[in-house]
Coordinates of N, CA, C and O in Angstrom, one line a residue:
X449 N -12.7 13.3 10.8 CA -13.0 13.1 9.4 C -11.9 13.7 8.6 O -11.5 14.8 8.7
X450 N -11.4 12.9 7.6 CA -10.3 13.4 6.8 C -10.8 14.4 5.9 O -11.8 14.5 5.6
X451 N -9.8 15.4 5.7 CA -10.0 16.5 4.7 C -10.2 16.0 3.4 O -9.5 15.0 2.9
X452 N -11.2 16.5 2.7 CA -11.5 16.0 1.2 C -10.7 17.0 0.4 O -10.9 18.2 0.4
X453 N -10.0 16.5 -0.5 CA -9.1 17.3 -1.5 C -9.9 17.4 -2.8 O -10.5 16.4 -3.2
X454 N -9.8 18.5 -3.4 CA -10.3 18.5 -4.8 C -9.2 17.9 -5.6 O -8.0 18.2 -5.4
X455 N -9.6 17.2 -6.5 CA -8.5 16.6 -7.4 C -8.9 16.6 -8.9 O -10.1 16.8 -9.3
X456 N -7.9 16.7 -9.6 CA -8.2 16.6 -11.1 C -8.1 15.1 -11.6 O -7.9 14.4 -10.8
X457 N -8.4 15.0 -12.8 CA -8.3 13.6 -13.3 C -7.0 13.1 -13.6 O -6.7 12.0 -13.9
X458 N -6.0 14.1 -13.4 CA -4.6 13.7 -13.7 C -3.8 13.7 -12.3 O -3.7 14.8 -11.7
X459 N -3.5 12.5 -11.8 CA -2.8 12.5 -10.6 C -1.4 13.0 -10.7 O -0.6 12.6 -11.7
X460 N -0.9 13.7 -9.6 CA 0.5 14.1 -9.5 C 1.2 13.3 -8.6 O 2.5 13.0 -8.7
X461 N 0.5 12.7 -7.5 CA 1.1 11.8 -6.6 C 0.3 10.6 -6.4 O -0.8 10.6 -6.1
X462 N 0.9 9.4 -6.7 CA 0.2 8.1 -6.5 C 0.8 7.3 -5.4 O 2.1 7.2 -5.2
X463 N -0.1 6.9 -4.5 CA 0.4 6.1 -3.3 C 0.2 4.7 -3.5 O -0.9 4.2 -4.1
X464 N 1.3 3.9 -3.2 CA 1.2 2.5 -3.3 C 1.5 1.9 -1.9 O 2.8 2.0 -1.6
X465 N 0.7 1.4 -1.2 CA 1.0 0.7 0.0 C 1.6 -0.7 -0.4 O 1.0 -1.3 -1.2
X466 N 2.7 -1.0 0.1 CA 3.5 -2.2 -0.3 C 3.9 -3.0 0.8 O 4.4 -2.5 1.8
X467 N 3.7 -4.3 0.7 CA 4.2 -5.3 1.7 C 5.3 -6.3 1.1 O 5.7 -7.2 1.8
X468 N 5.7 -5.9 -0.1 CA 6.7 -6.6 -0.8 C 6.3 -8.1 -1.3 O 7.1 -8.9 -1.6
X469 N 5.1 -8.3 -1.3 CA 4.5 -9.6 -1.6 C 4.4 -9.6 -3.3 O 4.4 -8.4 -3.9
X470 N 4.1 -10.8 -3.9 CA 4.0 -10.7 -5.3 C 2.7 -9.9 -5.7 O 2.8 -9.1 -6.7
X471 N 1.6 -9.8 -5.0 CA 0.5 -8.9 -5.2 C 0.8 -7.6 -5.1 O 0.3 -6.8 -6.1
X472 N 1.5 -7.1 -4.2 CA 1.9 -5.7 -4.2 C 2.9 -5.3 -5.2 O 2.9 -4.2 -5.7
X473 N 3.7 -6.3 -5.7 CA 4.6 -5.9 -6.9 C 3.6 -5.8 -8.2 O 4.1 -5.0 -9.0
X474 N 2.6 -6.6 -8.3 CA 1.7 -6.3 -9.4 C 1.1 -5.0 -9.4 O 1.0 -4.3 -10.5
X475 N 0.7 -4.5 -8.2 CA 0.2 -3.2 -8.0 C 1.3 -2.1 -8.3 O 0.9 -1.1 -9.0
X476 N 2.5 -2.4 -8.0 CA 3.6 -1.5 -8.3 C 3.8 -1.4 -9.8 O 3.9 -0.2 -10.4
X477 N 3.6 -2.4 -10.6 CA 3.7 -2.5 -12.1 C 2.6 -1.5 -12.6 O 2.9 -0.7 -13.5
X478 N 1.4 -1.7 -12.1 CA 0.3 -0.8 -12.6 C 0.6 0.7 -12.1 O 0.3 1.6 -13.0
X479 N 1.0 0.9 -10.9 CA 1.3 2.2 -10.5 C 2.5 3.0 -11.3 O 2.4 4.1 -11.7
X480 N 3.4 2.1 -11.8 CA 4.4 2.5 -12.6 C 4.0 3.0 -14.0 O 4.3 4.1 -14.5
X481 N 3.0 2.3 -14.6 CA 2.4 2.6 -15.9 C 1.7 3.9 -15.7 O 1.8 4.8 -16.5
X482 N 0.9 4.0 -14.6 CA 0.1 5.3 -14.5 C 1.1 6.5 -14.2 O 0.9 7.5 -14.8
X483 N 2.2 6.3 -13.5 CA 3.1 7.3 -13.3 C 3.8 7.8 -14.5 O 4.0 9.1 -14.8
X484 N 4.1 6.9 -15.4 CA 4.8 7.2 -16.6 C 3.8 7.9 -17.5 O 4.2 8.9 -18.1
X485 N 2.5 7.4 -17.5 CA 1.6 8.1 -18.4 C 1.3 9.5 -18.0 O 1.2 10.5 -18.8
X486 N 1.1 9.8 -16.6 CA 0.8 11.0 -16.1 C 1.9 11.9 -15.6 O 1.8 13.0 -15.1
X487 N 3.2 11.4 -15.8 CA 4.3 12.1 -15.2 C 4.2 12.4 -13.7 O 4.4 13.4 -13.3
X488 N 3.7 11.4 -13.0 CA 3.4 11.5 -11.7 C 4.4 10.9 -10.8 O 5.2 10.1 -11.2
X489 N 4.6 11.4 -9.5 CA 5.5 10.8 -8.5 C 4.8 9.6 -7.9 O 3.6 9.5 -7.6
X490 N 5.6 8.5 -7.5 CA 5.1 7.4 -6.9 C 5.4 7.5 -5.3 O 6.8 7.7 -5.1
X491 N 4.6 7.3 -4.4 CA 4.9 7.4 -3.0 C 4.6 6.0 -2.5 O 3.6 5.5 -2.4
X492 N 5.7 5.3 -2.2 CA 5.6 3.9 -1.6 C 5.6 4.0 -0.1 O 6.4 4.7 0.6
X493 N 4.7 3.3 0.6 CA 4.5 3.2 2.0 C 4.4 1.7 2.4 O 3.7 1.0 1.7
X494 N 5.1 1.4 3.5 CA 5.1 0.1 4.2 C 4.8 0.4 5.7 O 5.4 1.1 6.2
X495 N 3.7 -0.3 6.0 CA 3.4 -0.2 7.5 C 3.8 -1.3 8.3 O 3.5 -2.4 7.9
X496 N 4.5 -0.9 9.3 CA 5.1 -2.0 10.2 C 4.3 -2.1 11.5 O 4.0 -1.0 12.1
X497 N 3.7 -3.3 11.9 CA 2.9 -3.4 13.1 C 3.8 -3.1 14.3 O 5.1 -3.3 14.3
X498 N 3.3 -2.5 15.4 CA 4.0 -2.1 16.5 C 4.5 -3.3 17.4 O 5.3 -3.0 18.3
X499 N 4.1 -4.4 17.0 CA 4.5 -5.6 17.8 C 5.8 -6.3 17.1 O 6.1 -6.1 16.0
X500 N 6.6 -7.0 17.8 CA 7.7 -7.7 17.2 C 8.9 -6.8 17.1 O 9.0 -5.9 17.8
X501 N 9.8 -7.2 16.2 CA 11.1 -6.4 16.0 C 10.8 -5.2 15.1 O 11.1 -5.3 13.8
X502 N 10.4 -4.1 15.6 CA 10.0 -3.1 14.8 C 11.2 -2.5 14.1 O 11.2 -2.1 12.8
X503 N 12.3 -2.3 14.7 CA 13.5 -1.8 14.1 C 14.1 -2.7 13.0 O 14.4 -2.1 12.0
X504 N 14.0 -3.9 13.2 CA 14.5 -4.9 12.2 C 13.6 -4.8 11.0 O 14.1 -4.9 9.8
X505 N 12.3 -4.7 11.2 CA 11.2 -4.7 10.1 C 11.5 -3.5 9.3 O 11.3 -3.5 8.1
X506 N 11.7 -2.4 10.0 CA 11.8 -1.0 9.3 C 13.2 -1.1 8.4 O 13.1 -0.6 7.3
X507 N 14.3 -1.6 9.0 CA 15.5 -1.8 8.2 C 15.3 -2.6 6.9 O 15.7 -2.4 6.0
X508 N 14.5 -3.8 7.2 CA 14.3 -4.7 6.0 C 13.5 -3.9 5.1 O 13.7 -4.1 3.8
X509 N 12.5 -3.2 5.4 CA 11.7 -2.4 4.5 C 12.5 -1.5 3.7 O 12.4 -1.4 2.5
X510 N 13.3 -0.7 4.4 CA 14.1 0.2 3.7 C 15.1 -0.4 2.7 O 15.3 0.1 1.6
X511 N 15.6 -1.6 3.0 CA 16.4 -2.4 2.1 C 15.6 -2.8 0.9 O 16.0 -2.7 -0.3
X512 N 14.4 -3.3 1.2 CA 13.5 -3.8 0.0 C 13.2 -2.7 -0.8 O 12.9 -2.9 -2.0
X513 N 12.9 -1.5 -0.3 CA 12.6 -0.3 -1.1 C 13.6 0.1 -2.1 O 13.3 0.5 -3.2
X514 N 14.8 -0.2 -1.8 CA 16.0 0.2 -2.7 C 15.8 -0.4 -4.0 O 16.0 0.4 -5.0
X515 N 15.3 -1.7 -4.1 CA 15.2 -2.2 -5.5 C 14.0 -1.5 -6.3 O 14.3 -1.2 -7.5
X516 N 12.9 -1.2 -5.6 CA 11.9 -0.6 -6.3 C 12.2 0.8 -6.7 O 11.9 1.3 -7.9
X517 N 12.8 1.6 -5.8 CA 13.2 2.9 -6.1 C 14.2 3.0 -7.3 O 14.2 3.8 -8.1
X518 N 15.2 2.1 -7.3 CA 16.1 1.9 -8.4 C 15.4 1.7 -9.8 O 15.7 2.4 -10.7
X519 N 14.5 0.8 -9.7 CA 13.8 0.5 -10.9 C 12.9 1.6 -11.5 O 12.8 2.0 -12.7
X520 N 12.2 2.2 -10.5 CA 11.4 3.5 -10.9 C 12.3 4.6 -11.4 O 11.9 5.3 -12.4
X521 N 13.4 4.8 -10.8 CA 14.3 5.9 -11.1 C 14.9 5.6 -12.4 O 15.0 6.7 -13.2
X522 N 15.1 4.4 -12.8 CA 15.6 4.1 -14.1 C 14.5 4.5 -15.3 O 15.0 4.6 -16.4
X523 N 13.3 4.5 -14.9 CA 12.2 4.8 -15.8 C 12.0 6.3 -15.7 O 10.9 6.7 -16.3
X524 N 12.7 7.0 -14.9 CA 12.5 8.4 -14.8 C 11.3 8.9 -14.0 O 10.9 10.0 -14.0
X525 N 10.9 8.0 -13.1 CA 9.8 8.2 -12.1 C 10.3 8.7 -10.7 O 11.1 8.0 -10.1
X526 N 10.0 9.9 -10.3 CA 10.3 10.4 -8.9 C 9.6 9.4 -8.0 O 8.5 9.2 -8.1
X527 N 10.4 9.0 -6.9 CA 9.8 8.1 -6.0 C 10.2 8.6 -4.5 O 11.3 9.1 -4.2
X528 N 9.1 8.5 -3.6 CA 9.5 8.8 -2.3 C 9.0 7.5 -1.5 O 8.0 6.9 -1.9
X529 N 9.6 7.2 -0.4 CA 9.3 6.0 0.4 C 9.1 6.4 1.8 O 9.7 7.4 2.3
X530 N 8.4 5.6 2.4 CA 8.1 5.9 3.9 C 7.8 4.5 4.6 O 7.1 3.8 4.1
X531 N 8.5 4.3 5.8 CA 8.1 3.2 6.6 C 7.4 3.8 7.8 O 7.9 4.6 8.6
X532 N 6.1 3.4 8.0 CA 5.3 3.8 9.1 C 5.0 2.7 10.1 O 5.2 1.6 9.7
X533 N 4.9 3.1 11.4 CA 4.7 2.1 12.4 C 3.3 2.4 13.0 O 3.1 3.4 13.5
X534 N 2.5 1.3 13.0 CA 1.2 1.5 13.5 C 0.5 0.1 13.5 O 0.7 -0.7 12.5
X535 N -0.3 -0.3 14.4 CA -1.2 -1.5 14.4 C -2.4 -1.4 13.5 O -3.1 -2.3 12.9
X536 N -2.8 -0.1 13.2 CA -4.1 0.1 12.4 C -3.5 0.5 11.0 O -3.3 1.7 10.7
X537 N -3.3 -0.5 10.1 CA -2.7 -0.2 8.8 C -3.6 0.6 8.0 O -3.0 1.6 7.3
X538 N -4.7 0.4 7.9 CA -5.7 1.1 7.0 C -5.7 2.7 7.5 O -5.6 3.5 6.8
X539 N -5.8 2.8 8.8 CA -5.8 4.1 9.4 C -4.4 5.0 9.0 O -4.6 6.1 8.8
X540 N -3.4 4.2 9.1 CA -2.1 4.8 8.9 C -2.0 5.3 7.4 O -1.5 6.2 7.1
X541 N -2.5 4.3 6.5 CA -2.5 4.7 5.0 C -3.3 6.0 4.8 O -3.0 6.8 4.0
X542 N -4.4 6.1 5.5 CA -5.3 7.2 5.3 C -4.6 8.4 5.8 O -4.7 9.5 5.3
X543 N -3.9 8.3 6.9 CA -3.0 9.4 7.5 C -2.0 9.9 6.4 O -1.8 11.1 6.2
X544 N -1.4 8.9 5.8 CA -0.4 9.3 4.8 C -1.0 10.0 3.6 O -0.5 10.9 3.0
X545 N -2.2 9.5 3.2 CA -2.9 10.2 2.1 C -3.1 11.7 2.4 O -2.9 12.5 1.6
X546 N -3.6 11.9 3.7 CA -3.8 13.3 4.0 C -2.5 14.1 4.1 O -2.4 15.2 3.6
X547 N -1.5 13.5 4.9 CA -0.3 14.3 5.1 C 0.4 14.5 3.9 O 1.0 15.6 3.6
X548 N 0.5 13.6 2.9 CA 1.2 13.8 1.7 C 0.5 14.3 0.4 O 1.0 14.4 -0.6
X549 N -0.8 14.7 0.7 CA -1.6 15.1 -0.4 C -1.6 14.3 -1.6 O -1.4 14.7 -2.8
X550 N -2.0 13.0 -1.3 CA -2.0 12.0 -2.4 C -3.3 12.2 -3.3 O -4.3 12.5 -2.9
X551 N -3.0 12.0 -4.7 CA -4.2 12.1 -5.5 C -4.8 10.9 -6.0 O -6.0 10.8 -6.4
X552 N -4.1 9.8 -5.9 CA -4.6 8.4 -6.3 C -3.9 7.3 -5.4 O -2.7 7.5 -5.3
X553 N -4.6 6.3 -5.1 CA -4.0 5.2 -4.5 C -4.2 4.0 -5.3 O -5.3 3.8 -5.9
X554 N -3.2 3.1 -5.4 CA -3.2 1.8 -6.1 C -2.9 0.7 -5.0 O -2.0 0.9 -4.3
X555 N -3.8 -0.1 -4.9 CA -3.7 -1.2 -3.9 C -4.1 -2.5 -4.4 O -5.0 -2.6 -5.3
X556 N -3.4 -3.6 -3.9 CA -3.7 -4.9 -4.4 C -4.6 -5.5 -3.4 O -4.7 -5.1 -2.3
X557 N -5.3 -6.7 -3.9 CA -6.2 -7.4 -3.1 C -5.7 -8.3 -2.1 O -6.4 -8.8 -1.1
X558 N -4.5 -8.8 -2.3 CA -3.9 -9.9 -1.4 C -2.5 -9.7 -1.2 O -1.8 -9.2 -2.0
X559 N -2.1 -9.8 0.0 CA -0.7 -9.6 0.4 C -0.2 -10.8 1.3 O -0.8 -11.9 1.1
X560 N 0.9 -10.7 2.0 CA 1.5 -11.7 2.8 C 1.2 -11.8 4.2 O 1.4 -12.9 4.8
X561 N 0.8 -10.8 4.8 CA 0.7 -10.7 6.3 C -0.7 -10.2 6.7 O -1.4 -9.6 5.9
X562 N -1.0 -10.3 7.9 CA -2.2 -9.8 8.5 C -3.1 -10.9 8.9 O -2.9 -12.1 8.6
X563 N -4.4 -10.6 9.4 CA -5.4 -11.5 9.9 C -6.3 -11.9 8.6 O -6.5 -11.0 7.8
X564 N -6.7 -13.0 8.8 CA -7.7 -13.5 7.7 C -8.9 -12.5 7.5 O -9.5 -12.1 8.5
X565 N -9.1 -12.1 6.2 CA -10.1 -11.0 6.0 C -11.5 -11.4 6.5 O -12.3 -10.5 6.7
X566 N -11.9 -12.7 6.5 CA -13.2 -13.1 6.9 C -13.4 -12.8 8.4 O -14.5 -12.6 8.9
X567 N -12.3 -12.7 9.2 CA -12.4 -12.5 10.5 C -12.5 -10.9 10.8 O -13.3 -10.4 11.5
X568 N -11.5 -10.2 10.2 CA -11.3 -8.7 10.5 C -11.6 -7.9 9.4 O -11.7 -6.7 9.4
X569 N -11.8 -8.4 8.1 CA -11.9 -7.5 6.9 C -10.6 -7.2 6.4 O -9.6 -7.0 7.1
X570 N -10.4 -7.0 5.1 CA -9.1 -6.9 4.4 C -8.9 -5.3 4.6 O -9.7 -4.4 4.5
X571 N -7.5 -5.0 4.4 CA -7.1 -3.6 4.4 C -7.6 -2.9 3.1 O -8.2 -1.8 3.2
X572 N -7.6 -3.7 2.0 CA -8.2 -3.1 0.7 C -9.6 -2.7 0.8 O -10.1 -1.7 0.4
X573 N -10.4 -3.6 1.5 CA -11.8 -3.4 1.6 C -12.0 -2.1 2.5 O -12.9 -1.4 2.2
X574 N -11.3 -2.0 3.6 CA -11.4 -0.9 4.5 C -11.1 0.5 3.7 O -11.7 1.4 3.8
X575 N -10.0 0.4 2.9 CA -9.6 1.6 2.1 C -10.8 1.9 1.1 O -11.0 3.1 0.9
X576 N -11.3 0.9 0.5 CA -12.4 1.2 -0.6 C -13.5 2.0 0.1 O -14.1 2.8 -0.4
X577 N -13.8 1.6 1.4 CA -14.9 2.2 2.1 C -14.6 3.6 2.6 O -15.4 4.5 2.7
X578 N -13.3 3.8 2.9 CA -13.0 5.0 3.7 C -12.2 6.1 2.9 O -12.2 7.2 3.2
X579 N -11.5 5.7 1.9 CA -10.7 6.7 1.1 C -11.6 7.7 0.4 O -12.6 7.4 -0.1
X580 N -11.0 8.9 0.4 CA -11.8 10.1 -0.3 C -11.1 10.5 -1.5 O -11.5 11.6 -2.0
X581 N -10.2 9.6 -2.1 CA -9.6 10.0 -3.4 C -9.9 8.8 -4.3 O -10.3 7.7 -3.9
X582 N -9.6 9.0 -5.7 CA -9.6 7.9 -6.5 C -8.7 6.7 -6.1 O -7.7 6.9 -5.6
X583 N -9.3 5.5 -6.2 CA -8.6 4.3 -5.9 C -8.6 3.3 -6.9 O -9.7 3.1 -7.4
X584 N -7.5 2.7 -7.2 CA -7.5 1.7 -8.3 C -7.1 0.3 -7.6 O -6.0 0.3 -6.9
X585 N -8.1 -0.6 -7.5 CA -7.9 -1.8 -6.8 C -7.4 -2.8 -7.8 O -8.1 -3.1 -8.9
X586 N -6.3 -3.5 -7.6 CA -5.7 -4.4 -8.5 C -6.1 -5.8 -7.9 O -5.5 -6.2 -6.8
X587 N -6.9 -6.5 -8.6 CA -7.3 -7.8 -8.1 C -6.2 -8.9 -8.5 O -5.9 -8.9 -9.7
X588 N -5.7 -9.5 -7.6 CA -4.6 -10.5 -7.7 C -5.0 -11.9 -7.1 O -5.9 -11.9 -6.3
X589 N -4.4 -12.9 -7.5 CA -4.7 -14.2 -7.0 C -4.3 -14.3 -5.6 O -3.3 -13.7 -5.0
X590 N -5.1 -15.0 -4.8 CA -4.9 -15.2 -3.4 C -3.6 -16.0 -3.2 O -3.4 -17.1 -3.9
X591 N -2.7 -15.6 -2.4 CA -1.5 -16.4 -2.3 C -1.7 -17.8 -1.7 O -2.6 -18.0 -0.9
X592 N -0.9 -18.7 -2.1 CA -1.1 -20.0 -1.8 C -0.4 -20.1 -0.3 O 0.7 -19.7 -0.1
X593 N -1.2 -20.8 0.6 CA -0.7 -20.9 1.9 C -1.2 -22.2 2.6 O -2.3 -22.7 2.1
X594 N -0.5 -22.8 3.4 CA -0.9 -24.1 4.1 C -1.6 -23.6 5.5 O -2.0 -24.5 6.2
X595 N -1.6 -22.4 5.8 CA -2.1 -22.0 7.0 C -3.6 -22.1 7.1 O -4.3 -22.0 6.1
X596 N -4.2 -22.3 8.3 CA -5.6 -22.5 8.5 C -6.1 -21.3 9.4 O -5.2 -20.8 10.2
X597 N -7.3 -20.9 9.2 CA -7.8 -19.8 10.1 C -7.7 -20.3 11.5 O -7.9 -21.3 11.9
X598 N -7.1 -19.4 12.5 CA -6.9 -19.7 13.8 C -5.6 -20.5 14.2 O -5.3 -20.8 15.2
X599 N -4.9 -20.7 13.1 CA -3.6 -21.5 13.3 C -2.5 -20.7 13.9 O -1.5 -21.2 14.3
X600 N -2.7 -19.3 14.0 CA -1.7 -18.5 14.5 C -0.8 -18.0 13.4 O -0.1 -16.9 13.6
X601 N -0.8 -18.6 12.3 CA -0.1 -18.0 11.1 C -0.8 -17.0 10.4 O -1.9 -17.1 10.1
X602 N -0.1 -15.8 10.0 CA -0.9 -14.8 9.3 C -0.9 -15.2 7.8 O 0.0 -15.7 7.2
X603 N -2.2 -14.9 7.3 CA -2.5 -15.3 5.9 C -2.4 -14.3 4.9 O -1.8 -14.6 3.9
X604 N -3.0 -13.2 5.0 CA -3.0 -12.2 4.0 C -3.1 -10.8 4.6 O -3.9 -10.6 5.6
X605 N -2.6 -9.8 3.9 CA -2.6 -8.5 4.3 C -3.6 -7.7 3.8 O -4.4 -7.0 4.3
X606 N -3.8 -7.7 2.4 CA -4.8 -6.9 1.8 C -6.0 -7.7 1.6 O -7.0 -7.4 1.3

């Protein structure tokens, strides 16, 4: 069972799980507003599945983080990034919350990768059920895709 932290209503560290989809960028916009308002640090995390080209995916994520870090830095927001590797995305995000002593998590409802939520449940849904800190859920439009359930193509992450 994760350790439960006492928290104030003013977050000092805001976690944003990001998959670099339009939905996660909408969540980044909201996390940015909160960070500016509360003078909080933004902690960006991207979870890479253990299958496939892990090293290539990690390098791509680090490269993609550079744009976000630059934009946040220009607004005076301290930013930390982390690329994690695990097949249990929600579990890894919970680990990061505990390890980094996060005060608030901002997460979007739809992303670009992962199994269809009707089959396995979405990452956002799992986080809503399991997280022990305040969570801001950003409802975003479902991404347009031509994939069908069972087609082998991954449809949405959050």
